[in-house]
């Protein structure tokens, strides 16, 4: 009876294990299969299989390589390389040793095969995580830029060195473990052999000598790679990044000494073991190697050199190394072609606003997107389940004129549904999409109601802005999967396809055309209701990964994404445009920085960046298109070669979308943060750091009454700049001040078209308007303080900011006009009740010492001009028109 119980228990355990194993296999296979269907729905099936192929070829190939090294060496050692079996005699001695010896000699498959597989997988594990970098190792071309220290193409350090370092480290582990294990195997075989008193066979000695020599060569290769890694030394931070005199004049020679002494010493030691000669040479090399290694590890000598040689003459000693760092950083962050225009500010009141310039000021964005968000939510949310995730800025042709606008997509947000309505059917089959967008002009007046150019669920527009398919199935909300079309009768949910859940005409989902597909999707989503629902038809599709950031990251995880995706409303559909970046942390001698991109869980470190790709996502069917806008990016060239057909040229982009391309905010912030220090290209000036810039800061009164200091964020502005006549530039503007000061130092403009780029929708160029240090130019914080001190404005503020209402000043907009700066700040009033609808009440203008406030931009400009004329008469100043054609002037 006991035997039956044990047998049944054993059978049950086996069954549980088998079922668990089968379940794990089914889950893994389901995930793989559904992923394939999903990629196939995006017409990326071939790309999916290519990525799978690359991943398993690279990681599997490395594993096979290490397996062969281990197995062949173990197999060779197991043959004992020449042991004479005739030495065994019959009797107890034979039965004692032969069993053990035969196991080692003939156990290649049962013993060494699993051992080799285990060791190979263990050693190759790091390659499983770095297979994407391995693609660049094989496919990326030369960078076409020579790094200055060793004179190699920068592509070697960008693409080859990281993988070579990984190969060397794992190969050293492999051969070291192998040498130790083979030596132990030979020792065991020899000890269990009756011939253990005899010398080791010649073949065994040769095998061990080769392994020891291989360990030495791989270790020496590691020292050789350490030479290249000197280009990433950060010991001189925060002064400069990269190698200095100590690294290249002290550590580098010691590395060569280590390489030569190690190889020569090991060869001499092996010669001594074989021929009993070369002992002195081996000992001498060992002493030299230990000394060189010790000198590199101990900081005494470098500290003495730094104290008595470098620090007394820092610029002279480190001059060329600082220059290396400056040049490499500017090249890595695409900052080596920035154009600087020096401007000397005119006396206050000496310059008037030329009428030809004034006609371009109507696009000043007086509405701050931060405050528009509440306006859109309250006035255009309409249904409780709609939400405006982000307010964007764009420019559209309205009534024959380019107008800057604010706009936002009306997305579905199921968290806003009543709790009792958040059931499975509503979540996945009924409330499946958002609808439409709203568009308002960026420049509005405080004495008129809010002007809308696209509004409501009927997509009403007085200026001809509309779209045929306004349904938004894919956006920035974190949406669960949706099943469309289905059998449900939909009531009062706006849709292009009447009764959308029944008539969805898109093709962006995985078809649920069979019971097997429904079963596998149910397993994938871990939701049995999907399988048993009677409202799903054979024409239904499963839409998932509907957040566009997750969608893009699933397809191309090697691209970093800008934090500001923006919508484009076309007559056909609504699209999302996402700026994508290639980043690396291995550009030689370039300063490293950290930044958190959209979709990243933490900040990533890098010292190279390019905005090479613009990604367009169809909000209706989720299709993805990758357009190349920078063909000089060596990183992207590698991916284009690895993934043919994934990327298209920007010329293939639909014209209406191409017109909305812009200089991305994240790149601008990263570049200006780096250029704030690295614009000082002379090592002497770089060492002094006397002209280091900082982002302008200003005090902001919060809605709770607190005043906090904020960095002035870059803002978009539609205007006309010099070089491209009759073309409206959509540029990013950001003020910079001297570090620790508030006066204006530089006005950085990103996306300014150069004459050779006229006709393009945007430019990646940056132009700096650098103001002379000899004349004070007020920065945003100083202008804000001046506004606070204006008695007339302060009096009106006190009247408005009463109980029941709250007055808030928006962001400060800086508009360069000739050799002067025009500051614009909107003033909003909102109720202190739970319903917050900010209202634009006034517009403040400041130029020089003059501050005016009116209900509209036009009225404020008129009042400002009157004040300027009065000031000129009072001071006897001859007015200078802010002409655009004066040589050396600011081009606006």
Coordinates of N, CA and C in Angstrom, one line a residue, residues 12 24 285 340 432 450 545 562-563 610 651 656 673 757 771 775 862 884:
X12 N 1.9 12.5 -9.3 CA 1.3 13.8 -9.1 C 2.4 14.9 -9.2
X24 N 4.2 27.5 -18.8 CA 5.3 28.5 -19.1 C 5.6 28.6 -20.5
X285 N 61.0 40.9 -15.6 CA 59.7 41.4 -16.1 C 58.6 41.4 -15.1
X340 N 27.0 83.3 -34.0 CA 26.9 84.3 -32.9 C 26.9 85.7 -33.5
X432 N -13.9 53.8 -26.4 CA -12.7 53.3 -27.1 C -11.8 54.4 -27.6
X450 N -12.7 84.6 -25.3 CA -11.8 83.7 -25.9 C -12.2 83.4 -27.4
X545 N -1.3 48.8 -26.8 CA -0.2 49.7 -26.8 C -0.6 51.0 -27.5
X562 N 11.6 62.7 -27.3 CA 11.4 64.1 -26.7 C 10.2 64.1 -25.8
X563 N 10.2 64.9 -24.8 CA 9.1 65.0 -23.8 C 7.9 65.7 -24.3
X610 N 21.9 63.4 -31.3 CA 21.4 63.9 -32.6 C 19.9 63.7 -32.7
X651 N 11.7 63.7 -47.2 CA 11.0 64.1 -48.4 C 9.7 63.3 -48.7
X656 N 1.7 68.5 -45.4 CA 1.1 69.2 -44.3 C 1.7 68.9 -43.0
X673 N 22.4 74.0 -22.3 CA 23.0 73.7 -21.1 C 24.5 73.4 -21.2
X757 N 19.1 77.4 -46.3 CA 18.0 76.5 -45.9 C 16.6 77.1 -46.2
X771 N 24.8 90.0 -26.3 CA 24.8 91.4 -25.9 C 26.1 91.8 -25.3
X775 N 27.2 97.4 -22.0 CA 25.9 98.1 -21.8 C 25.0 97.1 -21.1
X862 N 0.7 100.5 -29.0 CA 0.4 101.9 -29.3 C 0.8 102.8 -28.1
X884 N 16.1 96.4 -40.3 CA 16.5 95.0 -40.4 C 17.7 94.9 -41.3

